Coordinates of C-alpha atoms in Angstrom, one line a residue:
Chain A
X12 CA -37.6 113.3 126.0
X13 CA -38.1 117.1 126.1
X14 CA -34.3 117.3 126.6
X15 CA -33.7 116.1 123.0
X16 CA -36.0 118.7 121.5
X17 CA -34.4 121.8 123.0
X18 CA -31.4 120.7 125.2
X19 CA -31.0 121.7 128.8
X20 CA -28.6 123.6 131.0
X21 CA -26.9 121.2 133.4
X22 CA -24.4 121.4 136.2
X23 CA -23.1 118.8 138.6
X24 CA -24.5 118.5 142.1
X25 CA -21.2 119.7 143.4
X26 CA -21.7 123.0 141.6
X27 CA -25.2 123.3 142.8
X28 CA -24.0 122.8 146.4
X29 CA -21.3 125.5 146.1
X30 CA -23.3 128.1 144.2
X31 CA -27.1 127.7 144.2
X32 CA -29.0 130.3 146.2
X33 CA -32.5 129.7 144.9
X34 CA -33.7 126.1 144.8
X35 CA -37.0 125.0 143.3
X36 CA -38.4 121.5 143.9
X37 CA -41.1 120.8 141.4
X38 CA -43.3 117.7 141.8
X39 CA -40.8 115.9 144.0
X40 CA -40.6 115.2 147.6
X41 CA -36.9 114.6 148.4
X42 CA -37.5 114.4 152.2
X43 CA -39.0 110.9 151.6
X44 CA -37.7 109.9 148.1
X45 CA -34.1 111.2 148.2
X46 CA -33.6 111.8 152.0
X47 CA -30.0 113.0 151.8
X48 CA -30.3 115.1 148.7
X49 CA -31.0 118.3 150.6
X50 CA -28.4 117.6 153.2
X51 CA -25.6 116.7 150.8
X52 CA -26.2 118.8 147.8
X53 CA -29.2 121.1 147.5
X54 CA -30.3 123.0 150.6
X55 CA -28.5 122.4 153.9
X56 CA -25.1 121.6 152.4
X57 CA -22.5 124.3 153.2
X58 CA -20.9 125.1 149.8
X59 CA -17.9 127.1 148.9
X60 CA -20.0 130.3 148.1
X61 CA -22.9 129.3 150.4
X62 CA -21.1 128.9 153.7
X63 CA -24.2 129.2 155.8
X64 CA -26.0 126.4 154.1
X65 CA -29.8 126.7 154.4
X66 CA -29.6 130.4 155.5
X67 CA -27.9 131.3 152.2
X68 CA -30.6 129.7 150.1
X69 CA -34.3 130.4 149.2
X70 CA -36.4 127.3 148.7
X71 CA -39.5 127.2 146.5
X72 CA -41.6 124.0 146.4
X73 CA -44.2 123.5 143.7
X74 CA -46.5 120.7 144.7
X75 CA -50.3 120.3 144.8
X76 CA -49.9 118.7 148.3
X77 CA -48.5 120.1 151.4
X78 CA -45.6 117.5 151.5
X79 CA -43.0 117.4 154.2
X80 CA -40.6 119.1 151.7
X81 CA -43.2 121.9 151.1
X82 CA -43.3 122.5 154.9
X83 CA -39.6 123.5 154.8
X84 CA -40.0 125.8 151.9
X85 CA -39.9 129.6 152.0
X86 CA -42.5 129.7 149.3
X87 CA -44.9 126.9 148.6
X88 CA -46.7 127.2 145.3
X89 CA -49.7 125.0 145.7
X90 CA -51.0 124.4 142.2
X91 CA -54.0 122.4 141.3
X92 CA -53.1 118.8 140.1
X93 CA -52.3 118.5 136.4
X94 CA -52.0 122.2 135.8
X95 CA -48.2 122.3 135.7
X96 CA -48.1 123.4 132.0
X97 CA -50.5 126.3 132.7
X98 CA -48.5 127.5 135.7
X99 CA -45.2 127.4 133.9
X100 CA -46.8 129.4 131.0
X101 CA -48.0 132.0 133.6
X102 CA -44.5 132.1 135.2
X103 CA -42.9 132.8 131.8
X104 CA -45.5 135.5 131.2
X105 CA -44.8 137.0 134.7
X106 CA -41.1 136.9 134.0
X107 CA -41.6 138.9 130.8
X108 CA -43.6 141.5 132.7
X109 CA -47.1 140.8 131.4
X110 CA -50.0 141.9 133.6
X111 CA -52.6 139.2 134.4
X112 CA -56.2 139.9 134.0
X113 CA -57.2 137.1 136.4
X114 CA -56.7 136.6 140.1
X115 CA -55.2 133.2 140.0
X116 CA -53.7 130.7 137.5
X117 CA -53.8 127.0 138.1
X118 CA -55.2 127.7 141.6
X119 CA -52.2 129.9 142.5
X120 CA -52.8 133.6 143.3
X121 CA -50.9 135.8 140.8
X122 CA -49.1 137.5 143.7
X123 CA -47.4 134.2 144.6
X124 CA -46.4 133.8 140.9
X125 CA -44.9 137.3 140.8
X126 CA -43.2 136.7 144.2
X127 CA -41.7 133.4 143.0
X128 CA -40.5 134.9 139.7
X129 CA -38.9 137.9 141.6
X130 CA -37.0 135.4 143.8
X131 CA -35.8 133.5 140.7
X132 CA -34.8 136.7 138.9
X133 CA -32.8 138.0 141.8
X134 CA -30.9 134.7 142.2
X135 CA -27.2 134.5 141.6
X136 CA -27.4 130.8 140.7
X137 CA -30.8 129.0 140.6
X138 CA -31.4 125.3 140.4
X139 CA -34.7 123.5 139.5
X140 CA -35.1 119.9 140.5
X141 CA -38.1 118.1 139.1
X142 CA -39.6 114.7 139.9
X143 CA -42.3 112.3 138.8
X144 CA -44.9 114.9 139.7
X145 CA -44.0 116.8 136.6
X146 CA -43.4 113.9 134.2
X147 CA -46.3 111.8 135.3
X148 CA -49.1 114.4 135.4
X149 CA -51.1 115.6 132.4
X150 CA -48.8 116.9 129.6
X151 CA -45.9 114.5 130.6
X152 CA -42.7 115.4 128.8
X153 CA -44.3 118.5 127.4
X154 CA -44.3 119.8 131.0
X155 CA -40.5 119.3 131.1
X156 CA -40.3 120.9 127.7
X157 CA -41.9 124.2 128.9
X158 CA -40.0 124.0 132.2
X159 CA -36.8 124.0 130.1
X160 CA -38.1 127.0 128.3
X161 CA -38.7 128.8 131.6
X162 CA -35.1 128.0 132.5
X163 CA -33.9 129.4 129.2
X164 CA -35.9 132.6 129.9
X165 CA -34.4 132.8 133.4
X166 CA -30.9 132.5 131.9
X167 CA -31.4 135.9 130.2
X168 CA -31.4 137.4 133.8
X169 CA -29.2 135.1 135.8
X170 CA -27.8 131.5 135.8
X171 CA -30.3 128.8 136.2
X172 CA -30.1 125.0 135.7
X173 CA -32.4 122.0 136.0
X174 CA -32.0 118.4 136.9
X175 CA -34.4 115.4 137.0
X176 CA -34.5 113.6 140.4
X177 CA -33.6 110.0 139.4
X178 CA -35.3 107.2 141.3
X179 CA -33.2 104.1 140.7
X180 CA -29.5 104.5 141.2
X181 CA -28.5 103.9 137.6
X182 CA -31.3 105.2 135.4
X183 CA -28.9 107.7 134.0
X184 CA -26.3 105.0 133.4
X185 CA -28.6 103.1 131.1
X186 CA -29.4 106.2 129.1
X187 CA -25.6 106.8 128.8
X188 CA -24.8 103.3 127.8
X189 CA -27.7 102.8 125.3
X190 CA -27.0 106.2 123.7
X191 CA -23.4 105.2 123.3
X192 CA -24.4 101.9 121.6
X193 CA -27.4 102.8 119.6
X194 CA -27.7 106.6 119.5
X195 CA -30.9 106.9 121.5
X196 CA -31.4 107.2 125.2
X197 CA -34.3 104.7 125.8
X198 CA -37.3 103.2 124.0
X199 CA -35.0 102.0 121.2
X200 CA -36.5 99.6 118.7
X201 CA -33.9 97.4 117.0
X202 CA -36.4 94.9 115.4
X203 CA -35.7 96.2 111.9
X204 CA -32.0 95.7 112.2
X205 CA -31.3 99.4 112.8
X206 CA -32.2 101.6 115.8
X207 CA -35.5 103.5 115.7
X208 CA -36.8 105.7 118.4
X209 CA -40.3 107.0 118.7
X210 CA -41.7 107.4 122.2
X211 CA -45.4 106.6 122.1
X212 CA -44.7 103.8 119.7
X213 CA -41.4 102.1 120.8
X214 CA -41.5 102.4 124.6
X215 CA -42.2 99.4 126.9
X216 CA -45.7 100.5 127.8
X217 CA -46.7 101.2 124.2
X218 CA -45.8 97.8 122.9
X219 CA -47.3 96.0 125.9
X220 CA -50.6 97.9 126.0
X221 CA -51.1 97.4 122.3
X222 CA -50.3 93.7 122.8
X223 CA -47.5 93.8 120.1
X224 CA -44.6 92.3 122.0
X225 CA -44.5 88.4 122.1
X226 CA -41.8 88.0 124.7
X227 CA -40.4 90.1 127.6
X228 CA -37.2 90.1 129.5
X229 CA -37.6 92.1 132.7
X230 CA -34.3 93.2 134.3
X231 CA -34.0 94.3 137.9
X232 CA -37.3 96.3 137.8
X233 CA -40.7 95.5 139.1
X234 CA -42.9 96.3 136.1
X235 CA -45.6 93.9 137.5
X236 CA -46.1 96.3 140.4
X237 CA -45.7 99.6 138.6
X238 CA -47.1 99.3 135.1
X239 CA -50.8 100.0 134.2
X240 CA -53.2 97.1 134.4
X241 CA -53.5 96.7 130.6
X242 CA -49.7 96.3 130.2
X243 CA -49.6 93.7 133.0
X244 CA -52.5 91.7 131.5
X245 CA -50.4 91.3 128.4
X246 CA -47.3 90.5 130.4
X247 CA -49.2 87.6 132.0
X248 CA -50.0 86.2 128.5
X249 CA -46.6 86.2 126.9
X250 CA -43.4 84.3 127.9
X251 CA -41.8 86.5 130.6
X252 CA -38.3 86.2 132.0
X253 CA -37.3 88.0 135.1
X254 CA -33.8 88.8 136.2
X255 CA -34.1 89.9 139.8
X256 CA -32.8 88.7 143.2
X257 CA -36.1 89.0 145.0
X258 CA -39.6 87.7 144.8
X259 CA -41.7 90.5 143.4
X260 CA -45.2 90.7 141.7
X261 CA -43.3 90.5 138.4
X262 CA -41.7 87.1 139.3
X263 CA -45.1 85.8 140.2
X264 CA -46.2 86.0 136.5
X265 CA -42.9 84.9 135.1
X266 CA -41.9 81.7 133.3
X267 CA -38.2 82.0 134.2
X268 CA -36.6 83.7 137.2
X269 CA -32.9 84.3 137.1
X270 CA -31.6 85.6 140.5
X271 CA -28.4 87.7 140.5
X272 CA -26.2 89.4 143.0
X273 CA -26.7 92.9 144.3
X274 CA -24.6 95.4 142.3
X275 CA -23.0 97.9 144.7
X276 CA -23.2 95.5 147.7
X277 CA -21.9 92.1 146.5
X278 CA -20.3 93.2 143.2
X279 CA -18.6 96.4 142.1
X280 CA -19.3 98.3 138.9
X281 CA -20.0 101.8 137.6
X282 CA -23.1 103.8 138.0
X283 CA -24.1 107.3 136.9
X284 CA -25.4 109.8 139.4
X285 CA -28.5 111.9 138.5
X286 CA -26.2 114.8 137.3
X287 CA -24.3 112.4 135.0
X288 CA -21.2 111.9 137.2
X289 CA -20.0 108.3 137.0
X290 CA -19.1 106.7 140.3
X291 CA -17.4 103.4 141.1
X292 CA -19.6 101.1 143.1
X293 CA -17.9 99.1 145.9
X294 CA -18.1 95.4 146.7
X295 CA -18.6 95.1 150.5
X296 CA -19.5 91.4 151.0
X297 CA -19.0 88.3 148.9
X298 CA -21.7 87.0 146.5
X299 CA -23.6 84.1 148.1
X300 CA -22.3 80.8 146.8
X301 CA -23.8 79.7 143.5
X302 CA -25.3 83.1 142.6
X303 CA -24.2 84.6 139.4
X304 CA -23.6 88.4 138.9
X305 CA -25.7 90.4 136.4
X306 CA -22.6 90.6 134.2
X307 CA -22.1 86.8 134.2
X308 CA -25.7 86.2 133.3
X309 CA -25.7 88.7 130.3
X310 CA -22.3 87.7 129.1
X311 CA -23.5 84.1 128.9
X312 CA -26.8 85.1 127.4
X313 CA -24.9 87.1 124.7
X314 CA -22.7 84.1 123.9
X315 CA -25.7 81.7 123.6
X316 CA -27.6 84.2 121.5
X317 CA -24.7 84.5 119.1
X318 CA -24.5 80.7 118.8
X319 CA -28.2 80.4 118.0
X320 CA -28.3 83.1 115.4
Chain B
X7 CA -14.4 91.1 164.2
X8 CA -16.3 94.0 162.7
X9 CA -14.6 95.5 159.7
X10 CA -15.6 99.0 158.7
X11 CA -15.5 99.7 154.9
X12 CA -15.5 103.5 154.2
X13 CA -16.6 105.6 151.3
X14 CA -19.0 103.1 149.9
X15 CA -21.4 104.3 147.2
X16 CA -25.1 103.7 148.1
X17 CA -26.9 101.8 145.3
X18 CA -30.4 102.9 146.0
X19 CA -31.5 106.3 144.4
X20 CA -30.0 108.6 141.9
X21 CA -28.1 110.6 144.6
X22 CA -25.5 107.9 144.8
X23 CA -24.2 109.1 148.2
X24 CA -20.5 108.1 148.3
X25 CA -19.7 108.5 152.0
X26 CA -21.4 105.4 153.4
X27 CA -19.6 103.4 156.0
X28 CA -20.6 99.7 156.1
X29 CA -19.9 97.4 159.0
X30 CA -19.1 93.9 157.9
X31 CA -18.7 90.9 160.2
X32 CA -18.1 87.4 158.8
X33 CA -19.2 88.4 155.3
X34 CA -22.5 89.8 156.7
X35 CA -23.4 93.5 156.8
X36 CA -24.2 94.3 160.4
X37 CA -24.7 98.1 160.2
X38 CA -24.2 101.3 158.2
X39 CA -23.3 104.8 159.0
X40 CA -24.3 108.0 157.1
X41 CA -26.9 106.2 155.0
X42 CA -30.5 107.3 154.9
X43 CA -33.2 104.9 156.0
X44 CA -33.9 103.7 152.4
X45 CA -30.2 103.2 151.7
X46 CA -29.7 101.5 155.1
X47 CA -32.5 99.1 154.3
X48 CA -31.0 98.3 150.9
X49 CA -27.7 97.3 152.5
X50 CA -29.2 95.4 155.4
X51 CA -32.0 94.0 153.2
X52 CA -34.7 93.3 155.7
X53 CA -38.0 94.5 154.3
X54 CA -39.1 90.8 154.7
X55 CA -38.0 90.2 151.1
X56 CA -37.7 86.7 149.8
X57 CA -34.4 86.2 148.0
X58 CA -34.1 83.5 145.3
X59 CA -31.1 81.3 145.6
X60 CA -31.5 79.3 142.3
X61 CA -33.0 80.0 138.9
X62 CA -36.6 78.8 138.5
X63 CA -38.5 77.7 135.5
X64 CA -42.0 76.7 134.5
X65 CA -43.7 76.0 131.1
X66 CA -47.2 77.1 132.2
X67 CA -47.6 80.2 134.4
X68 CA -50.3 78.4 136.5
X69 CA -47.8 75.6 137.5
X70 CA -45.4 75.8 140.3
X71 CA -41.8 76.8 139.7
X72 CA -39.1 74.0 139.3
X73 CA -35.6 74.7 140.3
X74 CA -33.0 74.6 137.5
X75 CA -29.4 75.7 136.9
X76 CA -28.1 79.0 135.4
X77 CA -27.0 77.4 132.1
X78 CA -30.4 75.9 131.4
X79 CA -32.4 79.1 132.4
X80 CA -30.2 81.4 130.4
X81 CA -30.2 79.1 127.3
X82 CA -33.9 79.0 127.4
X83 CA -34.1 82.8 127.7
X84 CA -31.7 83.1 124.8
X85 CA -33.9 80.7 122.8
X86 CA -37.0 82.8 123.6
X87 CA -35.3 86.0 122.6
X88 CA -34.1 84.6 119.3
X89 CA -37.4 83.0 118.4
X90 CA -39.5 86.0 119.4
X91 CA -40.6 88.4 116.6
X92 CA -40.7 91.4 118.9
X93 CA -38.9 90.9 122.1
X94 CA -39.0 93.6 124.8
X95 CA -36.1 94.1 127.2
X96 CA -37.1 96.4 130.0
X97 CA -35.6 97.6 133.3
X98 CA -31.8 98.1 133.4
X99 CA -31.9 100.9 136.0
X100 CA -30.7 98.9 139.0
X101 CA -27.7 97.1 137.4
X102 CA -24.3 98.5 136.8
X103 CA -23.0 99.9 133.5
X104 CA -20.9 96.8 132.6
X105 CA -23.9 94.5 133.0
X106 CA -26.0 97.0 131.0
X107 CA -23.4 96.9 128.2
X108 CA -23.7 93.1 128.0
X109 CA -27.5 93.2 128.2
X110 CA -27.8 95.9 125.5
X111 CA -25.4 94.0 123.2
X112 CA -27.7 91.0 123.6
X113 CA -30.7 93.2 122.6
X114 CA -28.9 94.5 119.6
X115 CA -28.0 91.0 118.4
X116 CA -31.6 89.7 118.6
X117 CA -33.2 92.9 117.5
X118 CA -35.2 93.8 120.6
X119 CA -36.9 96.8 122.0
X120 CA -34.8 98.3 124.8
X121 CA -36.4 100.5 127.3
X122 CA -35.8 101.6 130.9
X123 CA -37.6 103.2 133.8
X124 CA -37.0 106.7 132.4
X125 CA -39.9 106.1 129.9
X126 CA -42.6 105.4 132.6

């Protein structure tokens, strides 16, 4: 969301691997959530200009908890929960050389903030990876907004980029495809016959919690397990169709369950990596007999919808 | 005989590691190489998960599911989408781009709200 307001400096993971010498993980725990991220791309990987891998990189972890990723860090900035915005503001101030009149900001001693900023300033190529800890704590996309501003500030000294750590394998792919088709990346409302986009009004949780939507089609996601209680209560009231190969809490409150094959295991296709690089998925085994693929299901659904309209 | 398929892209997280080796025997995955634990579990799918083999339908959510065929289940879904005033289509993050294209086109036809996991 913040990305649309001010844009953001990106690079591919390949470039991060070859060049980055300062790596910040903010509100993410790749050791558990993206186990091979550090080995393949961000820290331990031996890149073209970073032949010694980890020894050529400084790692800063910003997290309120002492996570397993934080234990590997050179600097662990242990902020108080929900104070990300405050901390980034302080970092931007430190970067511009302002003196603090307090001892700590967001629970972090000012010396640590200066140290972290010195490290970032002296980087040849820095890279900030942020996770749900940033987007899900108080301030939400505004946190990303100011983090982008910090990166812009840092770019006056050196090169710095940032990248969201994507959870599902094709989150980025949907954003790409829906932007191509409607002009907006997610939360697109087409009920008026033209695309509208207003997060806070047109996202899944907004229409569910306000009880506005009167039918839901849930596709390969487990909203029944991850959405707030109020949204799920409404999902239980309305006709719900679930397209998912497995039994999940969402299928338990569904009216129709349509199982499909696994993309990337039983069917091929294309997916976008977190840095926006499209990769071809491979089919390794055959689809079990009688099971339709996602594409078959939606092609048929599109055909039927066109007949009914 | 175990066949090794190289350079498979892992469909679990946004890293999309593309160096996975998958061991296949009689159309069953028997092992992986290079994958992390989460990716390995996705390929092997243990996790005690129950996989559906046929579409299921029920009128009332308190009733038990009745087995049906794909044509009926999808037609009923299409009817619900068309009759609904404000249908919501949510998810999309774990299907490939071609399927997303067809699903989004369906949403555009019926005038739905399209949203994915990036908004949560």
